[in-house]
Coordinates of C-alpha atoms in Angstrom, one line a residue:
X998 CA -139.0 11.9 -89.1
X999 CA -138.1 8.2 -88.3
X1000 CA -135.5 7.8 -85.5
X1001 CA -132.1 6.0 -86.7
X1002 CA -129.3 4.3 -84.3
X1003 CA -126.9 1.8 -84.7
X1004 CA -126.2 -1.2 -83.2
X1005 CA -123.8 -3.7 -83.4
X1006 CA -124.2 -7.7 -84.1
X1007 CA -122.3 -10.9 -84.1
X1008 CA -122.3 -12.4 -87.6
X1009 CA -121.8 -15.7 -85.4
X1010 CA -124.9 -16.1 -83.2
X1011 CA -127.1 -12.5 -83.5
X1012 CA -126.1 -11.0 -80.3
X1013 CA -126.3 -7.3 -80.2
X1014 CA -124.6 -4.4 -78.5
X1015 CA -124.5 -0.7 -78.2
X1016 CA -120.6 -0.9 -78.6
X1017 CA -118.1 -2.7 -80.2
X1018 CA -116.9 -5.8 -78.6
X1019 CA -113.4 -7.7 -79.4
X1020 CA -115.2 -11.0 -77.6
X1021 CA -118.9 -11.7 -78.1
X1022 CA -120.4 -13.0 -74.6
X1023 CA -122.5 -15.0 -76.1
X1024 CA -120.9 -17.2 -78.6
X1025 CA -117.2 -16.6 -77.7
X1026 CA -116.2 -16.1 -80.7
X1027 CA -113.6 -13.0 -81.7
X1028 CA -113.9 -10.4 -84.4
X1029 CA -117.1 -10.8 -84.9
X1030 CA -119.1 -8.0 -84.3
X1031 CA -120.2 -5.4 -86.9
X1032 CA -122.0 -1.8 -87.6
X1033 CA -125.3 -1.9 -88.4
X1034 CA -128.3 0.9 -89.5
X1035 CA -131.8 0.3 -88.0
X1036 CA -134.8 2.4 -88.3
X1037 CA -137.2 2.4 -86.2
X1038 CA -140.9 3.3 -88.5
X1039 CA -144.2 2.5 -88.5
X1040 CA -145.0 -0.4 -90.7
X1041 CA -145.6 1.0 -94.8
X1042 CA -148.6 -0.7 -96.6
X1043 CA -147.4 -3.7 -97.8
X1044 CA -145.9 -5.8 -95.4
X1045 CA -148.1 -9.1 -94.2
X1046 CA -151.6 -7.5 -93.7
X1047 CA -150.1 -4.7 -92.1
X1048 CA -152.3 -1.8 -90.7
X1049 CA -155.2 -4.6 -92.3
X1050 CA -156.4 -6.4 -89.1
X1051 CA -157.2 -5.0 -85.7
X1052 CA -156.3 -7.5 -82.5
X1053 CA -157.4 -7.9 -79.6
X1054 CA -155.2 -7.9 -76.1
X1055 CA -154.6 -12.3 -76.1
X1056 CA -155.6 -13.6 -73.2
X1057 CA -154.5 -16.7 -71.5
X1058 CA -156.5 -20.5 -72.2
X1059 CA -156.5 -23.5 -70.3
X1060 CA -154.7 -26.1 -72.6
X1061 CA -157.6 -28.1 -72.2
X1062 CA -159.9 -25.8 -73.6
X1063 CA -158.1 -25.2 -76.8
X1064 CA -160.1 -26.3 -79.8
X1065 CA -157.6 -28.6 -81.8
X1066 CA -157.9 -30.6 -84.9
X1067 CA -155.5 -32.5 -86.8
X1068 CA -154.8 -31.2 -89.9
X1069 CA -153.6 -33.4 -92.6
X1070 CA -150.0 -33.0 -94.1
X1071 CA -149.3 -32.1 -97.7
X1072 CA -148.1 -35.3 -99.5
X1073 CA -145.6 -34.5 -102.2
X1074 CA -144.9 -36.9 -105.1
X1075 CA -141.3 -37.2 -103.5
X1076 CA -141.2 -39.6 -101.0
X1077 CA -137.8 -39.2 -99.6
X1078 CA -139.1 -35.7 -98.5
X1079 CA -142.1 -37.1 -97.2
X1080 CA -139.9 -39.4 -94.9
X1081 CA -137.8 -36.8 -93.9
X1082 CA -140.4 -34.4 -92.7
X1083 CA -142.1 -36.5 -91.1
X1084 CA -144.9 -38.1 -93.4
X1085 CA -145.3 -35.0 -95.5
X1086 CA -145.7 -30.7 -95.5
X1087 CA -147.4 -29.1 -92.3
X1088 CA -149.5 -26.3 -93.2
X1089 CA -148.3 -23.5 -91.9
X1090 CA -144.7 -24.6 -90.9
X1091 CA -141.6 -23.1 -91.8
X1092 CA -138.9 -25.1 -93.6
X1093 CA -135.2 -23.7 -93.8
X1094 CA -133.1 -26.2 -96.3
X1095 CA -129.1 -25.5 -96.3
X1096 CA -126.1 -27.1 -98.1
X1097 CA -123.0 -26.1 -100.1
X1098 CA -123.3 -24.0 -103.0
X1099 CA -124.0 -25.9 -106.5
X1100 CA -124.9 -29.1 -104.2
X1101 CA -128.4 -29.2 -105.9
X1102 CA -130.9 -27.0 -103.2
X1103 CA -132.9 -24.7 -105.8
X1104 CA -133.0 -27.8 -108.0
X1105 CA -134.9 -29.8 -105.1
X1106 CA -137.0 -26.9 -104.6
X1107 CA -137.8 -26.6 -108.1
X1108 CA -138.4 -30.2 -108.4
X1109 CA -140.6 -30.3 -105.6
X1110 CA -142.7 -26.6 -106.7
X1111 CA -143.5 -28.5 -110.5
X1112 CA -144.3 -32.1 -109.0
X1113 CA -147.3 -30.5 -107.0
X1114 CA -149.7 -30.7 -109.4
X1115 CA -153.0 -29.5 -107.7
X1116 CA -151.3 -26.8 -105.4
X1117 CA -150.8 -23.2 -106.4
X1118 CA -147.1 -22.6 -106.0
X1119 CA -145.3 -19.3 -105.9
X1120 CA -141.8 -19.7 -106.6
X1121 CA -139.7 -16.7 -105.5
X1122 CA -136.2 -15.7 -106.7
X1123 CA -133.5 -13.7 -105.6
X1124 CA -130.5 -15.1 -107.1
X1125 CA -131.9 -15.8 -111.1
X1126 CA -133.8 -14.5 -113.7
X1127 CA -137.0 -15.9 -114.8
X1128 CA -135.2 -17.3 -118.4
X1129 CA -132.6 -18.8 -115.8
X1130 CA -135.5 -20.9 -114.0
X1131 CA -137.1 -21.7 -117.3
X1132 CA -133.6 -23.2 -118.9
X1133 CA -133.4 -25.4 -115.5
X1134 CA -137.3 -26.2 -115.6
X1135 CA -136.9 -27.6 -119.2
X1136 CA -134.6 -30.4 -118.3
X1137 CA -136.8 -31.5 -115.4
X1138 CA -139.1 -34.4 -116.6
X1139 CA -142.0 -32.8 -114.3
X1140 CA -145.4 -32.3 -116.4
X1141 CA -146.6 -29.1 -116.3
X1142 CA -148.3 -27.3 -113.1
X1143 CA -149.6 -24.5 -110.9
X1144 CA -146.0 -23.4 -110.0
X1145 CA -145.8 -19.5 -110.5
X1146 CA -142.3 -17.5 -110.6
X1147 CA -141.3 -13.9 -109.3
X1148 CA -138.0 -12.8 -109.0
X1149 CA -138.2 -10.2 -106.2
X1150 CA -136.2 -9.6 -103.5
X1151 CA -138.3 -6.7 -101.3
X1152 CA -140.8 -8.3 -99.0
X1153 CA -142.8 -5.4 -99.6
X1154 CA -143.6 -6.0 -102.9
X1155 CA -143.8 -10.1 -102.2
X1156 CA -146.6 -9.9 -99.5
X1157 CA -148.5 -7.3 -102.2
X1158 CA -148.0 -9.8 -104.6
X1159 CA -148.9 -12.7 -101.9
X1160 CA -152.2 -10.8 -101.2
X1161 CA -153.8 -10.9 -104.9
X1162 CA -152.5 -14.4 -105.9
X1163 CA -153.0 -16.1 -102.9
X1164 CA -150.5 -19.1 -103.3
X1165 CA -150.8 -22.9 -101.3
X1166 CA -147.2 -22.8 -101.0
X1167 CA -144.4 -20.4 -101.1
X1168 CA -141.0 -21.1 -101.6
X1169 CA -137.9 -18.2 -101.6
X1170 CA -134.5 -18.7 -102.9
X1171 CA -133.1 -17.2 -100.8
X1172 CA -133.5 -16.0 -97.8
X1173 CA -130.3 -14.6 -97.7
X1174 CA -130.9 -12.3 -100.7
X1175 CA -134.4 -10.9 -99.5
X1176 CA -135.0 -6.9 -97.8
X1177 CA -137.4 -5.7 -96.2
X1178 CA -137.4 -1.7 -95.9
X1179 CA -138.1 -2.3 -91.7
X1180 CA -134.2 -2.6 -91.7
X1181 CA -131.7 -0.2 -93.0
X1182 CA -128.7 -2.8 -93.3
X1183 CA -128.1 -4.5 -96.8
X1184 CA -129.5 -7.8 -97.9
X1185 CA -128.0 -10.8 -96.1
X1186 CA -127.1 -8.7 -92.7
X1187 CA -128.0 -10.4 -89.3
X1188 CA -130.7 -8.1 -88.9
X1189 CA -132.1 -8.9 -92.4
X1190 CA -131.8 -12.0 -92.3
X1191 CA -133.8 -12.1 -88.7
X1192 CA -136.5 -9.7 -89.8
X1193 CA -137.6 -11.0 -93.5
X1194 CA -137.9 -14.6 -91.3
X1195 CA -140.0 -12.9 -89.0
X1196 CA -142.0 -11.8 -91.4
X1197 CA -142.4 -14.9 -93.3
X1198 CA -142.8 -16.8 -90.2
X1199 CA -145.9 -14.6 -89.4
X1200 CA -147.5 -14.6 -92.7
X1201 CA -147.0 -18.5 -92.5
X1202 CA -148.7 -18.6 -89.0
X1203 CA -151.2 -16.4 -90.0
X1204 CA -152.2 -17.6 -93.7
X1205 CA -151.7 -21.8 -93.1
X1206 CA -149.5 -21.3 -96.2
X1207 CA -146.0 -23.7 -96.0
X1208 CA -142.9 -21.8 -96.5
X1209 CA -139.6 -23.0 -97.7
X1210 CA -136.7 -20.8 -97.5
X1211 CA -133.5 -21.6 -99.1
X1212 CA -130.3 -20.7 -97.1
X1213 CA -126.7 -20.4 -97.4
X1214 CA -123.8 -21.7 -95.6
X1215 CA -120.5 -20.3 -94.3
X1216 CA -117.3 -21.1 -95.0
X1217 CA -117.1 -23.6 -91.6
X1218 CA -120.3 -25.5 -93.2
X1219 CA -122.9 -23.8 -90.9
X1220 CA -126.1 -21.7 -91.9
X1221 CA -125.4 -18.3 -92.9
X1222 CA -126.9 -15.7 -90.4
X1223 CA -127.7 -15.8 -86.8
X1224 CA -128.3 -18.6 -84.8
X1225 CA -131.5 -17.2 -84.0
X1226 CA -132.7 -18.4 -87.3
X1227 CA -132.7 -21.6 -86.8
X1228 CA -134.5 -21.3 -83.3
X1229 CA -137.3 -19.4 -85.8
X1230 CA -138.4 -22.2 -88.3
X1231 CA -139.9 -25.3 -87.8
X1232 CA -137.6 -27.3 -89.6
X1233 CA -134.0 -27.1 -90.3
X1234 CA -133.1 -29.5 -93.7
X1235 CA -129.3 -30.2 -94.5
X1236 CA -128.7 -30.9 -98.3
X1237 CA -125.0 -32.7 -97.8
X1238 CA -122.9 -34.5 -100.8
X1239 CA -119.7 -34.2 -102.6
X1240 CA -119.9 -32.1 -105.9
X1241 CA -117.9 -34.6 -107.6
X1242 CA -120.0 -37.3 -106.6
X1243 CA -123.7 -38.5 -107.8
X1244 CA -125.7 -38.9 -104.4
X1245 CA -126.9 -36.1 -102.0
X1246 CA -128.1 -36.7 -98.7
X1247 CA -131.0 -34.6 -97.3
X1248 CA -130.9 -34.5 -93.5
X1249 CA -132.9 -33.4 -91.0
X1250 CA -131.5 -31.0 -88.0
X1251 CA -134.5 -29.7 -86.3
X1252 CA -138.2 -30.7 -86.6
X1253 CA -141.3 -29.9 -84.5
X1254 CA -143.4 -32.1 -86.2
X1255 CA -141.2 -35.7 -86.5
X1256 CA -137.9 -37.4 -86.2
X1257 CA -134.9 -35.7 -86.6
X1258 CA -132.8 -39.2 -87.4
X1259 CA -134.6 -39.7 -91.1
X1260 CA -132.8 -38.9 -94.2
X1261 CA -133.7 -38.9 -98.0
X1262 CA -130.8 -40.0 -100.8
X1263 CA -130.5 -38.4 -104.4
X1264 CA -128.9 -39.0 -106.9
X1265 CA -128.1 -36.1 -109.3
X1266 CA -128.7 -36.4 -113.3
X1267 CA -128.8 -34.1 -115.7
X1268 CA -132.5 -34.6 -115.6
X1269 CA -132.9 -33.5 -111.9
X1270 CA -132.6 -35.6 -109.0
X1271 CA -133.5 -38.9 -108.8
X1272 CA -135.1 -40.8 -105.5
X1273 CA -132.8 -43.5 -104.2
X1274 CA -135.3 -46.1 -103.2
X1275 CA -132.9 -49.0 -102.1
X1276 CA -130.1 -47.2 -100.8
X1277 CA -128.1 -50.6 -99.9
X1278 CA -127.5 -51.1 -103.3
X1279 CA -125.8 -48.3 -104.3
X1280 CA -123.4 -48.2 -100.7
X1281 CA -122.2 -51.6 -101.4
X1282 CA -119.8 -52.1 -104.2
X1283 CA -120.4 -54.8 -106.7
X1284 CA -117.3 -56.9 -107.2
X1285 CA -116.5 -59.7 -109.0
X1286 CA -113.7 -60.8 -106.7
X1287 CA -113.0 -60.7 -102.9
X1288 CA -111.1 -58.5 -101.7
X1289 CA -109.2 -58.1 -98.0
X1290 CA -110.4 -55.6 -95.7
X1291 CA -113.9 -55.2 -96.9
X1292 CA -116.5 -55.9 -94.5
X1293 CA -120.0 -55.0 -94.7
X1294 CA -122.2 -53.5 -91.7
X1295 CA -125.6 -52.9 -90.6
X1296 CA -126.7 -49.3 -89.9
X1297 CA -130.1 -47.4 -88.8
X1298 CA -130.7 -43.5 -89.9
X1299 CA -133.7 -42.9 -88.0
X1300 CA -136.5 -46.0 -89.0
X1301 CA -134.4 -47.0 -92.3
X1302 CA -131.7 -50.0 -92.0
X1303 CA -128.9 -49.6 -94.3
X1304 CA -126.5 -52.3 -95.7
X1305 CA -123.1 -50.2 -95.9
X1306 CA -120.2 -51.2 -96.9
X1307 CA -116.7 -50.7 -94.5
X1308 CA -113.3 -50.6 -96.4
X1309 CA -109.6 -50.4 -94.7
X1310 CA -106.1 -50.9 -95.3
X1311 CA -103.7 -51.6 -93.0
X1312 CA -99.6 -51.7 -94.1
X1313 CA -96.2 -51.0 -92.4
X1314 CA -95.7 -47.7 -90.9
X1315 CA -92.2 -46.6 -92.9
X1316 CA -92.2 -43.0 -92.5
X1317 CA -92.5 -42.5 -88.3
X1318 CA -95.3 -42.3 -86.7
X1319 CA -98.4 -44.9 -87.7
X1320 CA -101.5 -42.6 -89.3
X1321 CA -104.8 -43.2 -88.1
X1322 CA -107.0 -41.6 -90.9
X1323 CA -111.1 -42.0 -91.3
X1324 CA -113.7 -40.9 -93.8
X1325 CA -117.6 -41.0 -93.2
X1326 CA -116.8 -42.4 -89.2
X1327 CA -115.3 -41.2 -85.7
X1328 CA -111.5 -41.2 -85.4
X1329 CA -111.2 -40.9 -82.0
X1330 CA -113.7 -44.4 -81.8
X1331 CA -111.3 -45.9 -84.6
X1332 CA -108.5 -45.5 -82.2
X1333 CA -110.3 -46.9 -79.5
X1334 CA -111.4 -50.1 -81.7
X1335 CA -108.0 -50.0 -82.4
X1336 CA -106.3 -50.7 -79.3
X1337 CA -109.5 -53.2 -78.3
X1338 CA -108.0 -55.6 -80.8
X1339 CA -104.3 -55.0 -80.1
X1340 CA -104.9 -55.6 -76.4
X1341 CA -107.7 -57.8 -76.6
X1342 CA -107.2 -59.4 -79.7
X1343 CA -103.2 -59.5 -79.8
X1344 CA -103.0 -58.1 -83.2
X1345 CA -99.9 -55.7 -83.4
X1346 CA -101.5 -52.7 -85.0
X1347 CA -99.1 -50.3 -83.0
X1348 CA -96.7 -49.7 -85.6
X1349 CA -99.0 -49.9 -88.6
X1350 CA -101.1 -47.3 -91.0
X1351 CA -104.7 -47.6 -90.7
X1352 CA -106.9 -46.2 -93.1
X1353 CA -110.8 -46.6 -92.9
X1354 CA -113.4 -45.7 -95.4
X1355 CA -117.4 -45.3 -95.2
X1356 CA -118.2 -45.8 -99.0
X1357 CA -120.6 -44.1 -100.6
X1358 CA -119.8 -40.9 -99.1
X1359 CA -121.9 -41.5 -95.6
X1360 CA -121.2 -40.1 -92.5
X1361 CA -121.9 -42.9 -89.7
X1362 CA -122.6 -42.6 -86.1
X1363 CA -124.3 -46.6 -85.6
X1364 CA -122.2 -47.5 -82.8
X1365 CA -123.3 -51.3 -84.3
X1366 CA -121.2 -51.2 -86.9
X1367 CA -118.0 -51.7 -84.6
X1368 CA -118.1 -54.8 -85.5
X1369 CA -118.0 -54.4 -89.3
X1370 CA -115.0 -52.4 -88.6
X1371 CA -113.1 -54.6 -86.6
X1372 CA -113.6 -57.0 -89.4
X1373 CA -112.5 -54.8 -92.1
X1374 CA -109.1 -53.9 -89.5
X1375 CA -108.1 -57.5 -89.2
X1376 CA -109.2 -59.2 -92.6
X1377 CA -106.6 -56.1 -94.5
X1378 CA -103.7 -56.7 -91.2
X1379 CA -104.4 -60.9 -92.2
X1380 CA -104.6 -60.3 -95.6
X1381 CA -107.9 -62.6 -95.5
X1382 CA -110.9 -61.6 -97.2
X1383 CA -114.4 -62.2 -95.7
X1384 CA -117.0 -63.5 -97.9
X1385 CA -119.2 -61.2 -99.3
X1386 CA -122.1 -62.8 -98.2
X1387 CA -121.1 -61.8 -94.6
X1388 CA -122.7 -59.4 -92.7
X1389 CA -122.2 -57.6 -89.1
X1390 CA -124.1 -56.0 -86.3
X1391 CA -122.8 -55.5 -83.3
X1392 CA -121.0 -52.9 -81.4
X1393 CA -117.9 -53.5 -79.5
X1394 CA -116.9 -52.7 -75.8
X1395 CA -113.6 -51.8 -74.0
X1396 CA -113.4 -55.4 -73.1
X1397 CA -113.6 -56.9 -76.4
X1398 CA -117.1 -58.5 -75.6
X1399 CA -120.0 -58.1 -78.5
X1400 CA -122.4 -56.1 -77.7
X1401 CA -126.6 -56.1 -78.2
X1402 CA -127.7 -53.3 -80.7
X1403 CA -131.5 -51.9 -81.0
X1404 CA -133.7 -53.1 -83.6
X1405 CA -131.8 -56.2 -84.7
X1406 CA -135.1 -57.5 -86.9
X1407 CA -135.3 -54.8 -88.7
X1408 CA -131.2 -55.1 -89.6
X1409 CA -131.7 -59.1 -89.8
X1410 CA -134.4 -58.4 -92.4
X1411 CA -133.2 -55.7 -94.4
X1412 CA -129.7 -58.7 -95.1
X1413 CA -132.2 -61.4 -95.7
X1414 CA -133.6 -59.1 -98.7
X1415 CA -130.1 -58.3 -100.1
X1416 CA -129.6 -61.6 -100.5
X1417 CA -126.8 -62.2 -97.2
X1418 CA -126.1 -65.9 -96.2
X1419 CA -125.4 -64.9 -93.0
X1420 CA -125.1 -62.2 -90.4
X1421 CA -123.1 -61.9 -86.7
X1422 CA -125.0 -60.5 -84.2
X1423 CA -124.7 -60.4 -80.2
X1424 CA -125.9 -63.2 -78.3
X1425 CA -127.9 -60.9 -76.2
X1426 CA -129.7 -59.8 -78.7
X1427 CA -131.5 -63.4 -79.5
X1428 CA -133.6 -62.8 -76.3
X1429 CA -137.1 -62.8 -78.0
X1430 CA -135.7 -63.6 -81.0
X1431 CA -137.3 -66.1 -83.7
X1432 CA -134.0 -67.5 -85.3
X1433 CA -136.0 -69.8 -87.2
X1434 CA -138.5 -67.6 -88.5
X1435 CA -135.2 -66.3 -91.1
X1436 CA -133.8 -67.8 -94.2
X1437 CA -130.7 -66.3 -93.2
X1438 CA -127.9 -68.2 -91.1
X1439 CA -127.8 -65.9 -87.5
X1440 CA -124.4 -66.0 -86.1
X1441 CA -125.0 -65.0 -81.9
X1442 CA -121.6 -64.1 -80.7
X1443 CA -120.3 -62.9 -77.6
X1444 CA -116.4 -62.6 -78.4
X1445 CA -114.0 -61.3 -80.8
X1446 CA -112.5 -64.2 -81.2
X1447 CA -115.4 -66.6 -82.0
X1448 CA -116.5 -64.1 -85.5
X1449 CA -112.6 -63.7 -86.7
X1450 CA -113.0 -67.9 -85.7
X1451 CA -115.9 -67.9 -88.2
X1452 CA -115.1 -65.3 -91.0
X1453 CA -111.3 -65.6 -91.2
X1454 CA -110.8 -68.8 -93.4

C-alpha cells in the first residue's frame, strides 16, 4: 500500500514544511502556508517513458570532451516571437508565457500552433472544449495545418497520447489546470504545479520536442505557483496590455538562450493579433496642431530604438499639497527631474501639479529619455509647444548637465526615418560621431539651458 503524509507549502515561493508556519522563512511572506496530500508510489505506465528505458549511473565529462553541435532554431512565421526569443524556437526548451486573464495568451498560442505549417503540433487544453478552439480557430486568417487538439488535463493520459502521435511541438493551456496522479493535491496546487513541469521539462529534455506552457497570474500580477517554476523553464514570456486598449506587449523575463531586453508588439483584432512592425508610429500621436507639453523621446528595448512620445501637464496646485502622478515611467526619477529644473533651471514647480504620461501604454526604464521629459515639464509650465519635428536623447544628471546615452546611431537613425528635422543629443556623445553622414540637423548639448534656448520659441 502506498505511503501518504502531508506537508505544508507556501503558495508564495514553494517552500515546504512538516508544520504549519505563521511566517514563511523563505519568502517572508504571512498566511501563506497550506495542507497538502502527497503520495509517495512507484511511477504507473504512462508517465514520460516510464519503466521504458534502463539508465546507466552518469558519470562525470571533461567540458571539453562533450560532443556539441549547434542545432538550428525553429523559425515561426511570427517575427516578433522570433525577436523575442532570441532568433526563433530551441528544440527542446521550455517556454512559460503569463499575462492577465482575457489579455490574448491562448490566442498567441493558437496563432502561433496554425502558422507552423510543416511542424506537427499538438495543442493541449485544459480550460476549453474542442468546439471552443474551433469557433476561435475560424476567425484566425491562418491556412490550414498540422496543428492537432486534445483537451486533457492528466499527464498520464497526455504522454500516452504523446507516445503514438509523436508531435514537433507541444503546447498546454494551461499548466495550471494539468494533474498528474504522482501528486494527491488538486489541480493548480504548488505541488502540481511543480511536478506536471517536471515532467514536461523531462519529456522536453529527453524528446528535443519545444514546450509551451500557458500560465496564470495572481492577483499582485506575478505567475501563479511557486517560484520554483520559473527557475524550471527556459524561458519566462510576459504578455502585458490594457484590455481596453488595442496593443499587447510580449516581454521577455528569463531566457537561456538570448536577451532578456527584446520585446514583440500586437495589436489585437477580431481577426487575431496583428504584428506591429513599426512600432514608432503607433506611440506617437498624429496631430494636426501643436500642442504644449508634448515632447517626443528616443528609447531602446533591447536592440529596437523606439520613437515615443512624452505628454505632461503642469497647472496650479489649488487643493494642498502639489501631486506628482506618472504612468508608463519612475515617480521617484520624476521627482528627481523635478527638482533638477526647479534648482537648476529656476522654474517654480514647487507649488504646482505635475502629471506625466508614456503614451501608448509603455512602461519605460531608458534613463535617455530624461531629457524628453524635461521638455515636456517646462514646454506645459511655459505654455510653449515644441515643434513636432523635435526629438530628444539624452539623460539628465543631478547637476543639470546632459548626459551621453549608448547607441546614439542607432536612435539618430531610427528619427532620420520618421521623418525628424532635428534631434538634441549630449555633446559627449559626438566622439566618433559622423554628424555629416545624417540628413538630420544634430543638436550636441551639454546644458539645460542651451535645448529649452533652442526649442522654446
Amino acid at each position: 500500500m502506498a505511503k501518504i503524509k502531508t506537508t505544508y507549502f507556501c503558495q508564495s515561493c514553494g517552500y515546504h514544511a512538516p508544520k504549519w508556519l505563521g511566517r514563511c522563512p523563505s519568502c517572508g511572506e504571512w498566511n501563506t502556508f497550506v495542507e497538502e496530500v502527497i503520495q509517495k508510489e512507484e511511477p504507473e505506465r504512462g508517465s514520460w517513458r516510464s519503466g521504458t528505458v534502463t539508465k546507466t549511473a552518469p558519470k562525470p565529462k571533461a567540458i571539453h570532451a562533450i560532443n556539441f553541435e549547434e542545432q538550428p532554431r525553429l523559425s515561426t512565421p511570427d517575427n516578433e516571437l522570433n525577436r523575442v526569443l532570441g532568433g526563433g524556437i530551441v528544440p527542446g526548451s521550455l517556454v512559460l508565457i503569463g499575462g492577465e486573464p482575457g489579455i490574448g495568451k491562448s490566442t498567441l498560442m493558437l496563432q502561433i500552433a496554425l502558422g507552423l505549417q510543416d511542424l506537427r503540433v499538438l495543442y493541449v487544453s485544459g480550460e476549453e472544449s474542442e468546439q471552443q478552439i474551433k469557433m476561435r480557430a475560424e476567425r484566425l486568417p491562418v491556412p490550414t495545418s498540422d496543428c492537432y487538439v486534445l483537451t486533457e488535463t492528466s499527464t498520464q493520459n497526455i504522454f500516452r497520447t504523446i507516445e503514438h502521435f509523436e508531435p514537433q511541438v507541444l503546447i498546454i493551456d494551461s499548466i495550471q489546470t494539468m494533474q498528474s496522479s504522482m501528486v494527491e493535491s488538486g489541480a493548480g496546487s504548488v505541488s502540481q504545479v511543480r511536478e506536471c513541469t517536471a515532467e514536461l521539462m523531462k519529456f522536453a529534455k529527453e524528446s528535443g520536442t519545444p514546450v509551451f506552457m500557458i500560465g496564470h497570474i495572481t492577483k499582485e500580477g506575478s505567475l501563479a505557483g511557486p517560484k520554483v517554476l520559473e527557475h524550471m523553464v527556459d524561458t519566462v514570456l510576459t504578455f502585458e496590455g490594457d484590455r481596453h486598449n488595442t496593443y499587447r506587449i510580449l516581454r521577455t523575463n528569463k531566457n537561456r538562450f538570448g536577451s532578456t531586453s527584446e520585446l514583440g508588439i500586437y495589436e489585437m483584432l477580431g481577426t487575431g493579433l496583428r504584428q506591429v512592425t513599426n512600432p514608432s508610429e503607433i506611440l506617437i500621436s498624429q496631430r494636426e496642431e501643436a500642442l504644449s507639453g508634448i515632447a517626443i523621446g528616443s528609447m531602446l528595448e533591447g536592440n529596437r530604438p523606439l520613437m515615443i512620445e512624452i505628454q505632461s501637464l503642469v497647472s496650479i496646485a489649488n487643493y494642498g499639497t502639489p501631486q506628482r502622478s506618472s504612468t508608463g515611467y519612475d515617480n521617484k526619477r520624476l521627482q528627481m527631474l523635478l527638482a533638477v529644473l526647479e534648482k537648476r533651471g529656476g522654474f517654480r514647480l514647487g507649488q504646482q501639479d505635475v502629471f506625466l504620461n508614456v503614451a501608448g501604454g509603455l512602461k519605460v526604464e531608458d534613463p535617455a529619455i530624461d531629457l524628453a521629459v524635461c521638455a515636456a515639464i517646462v514646454s506645459s509650465y511655459e505654455d510653449i509647444a515644441i515643434a513636432p519635428s523635435i526629438a530628444f536623447a539624452a539623460e539628465v544628471g543631478l547637476g543639470g548637465e546632459v548626459r551621453a546615452v549608448s547607441r546614439i546611431d542607432s536612435r539618430i537613425s531610427e528619427a532620420e526615418k520618421l521623418g525628424f528635422k532635428q534631434i538634441y543629443i549630449s555633446k559627449y556623445n559626438t566622439k566618433g560621431l559622423d554628424l555629416k553622414g545624417y540628413r538630420i540637423g544634430i543638436k550636441p548639448v551639454t546644458k539645460l539651458d542651451e535645448v529649452f534656448q533652442g526649442v522654446l520659441v
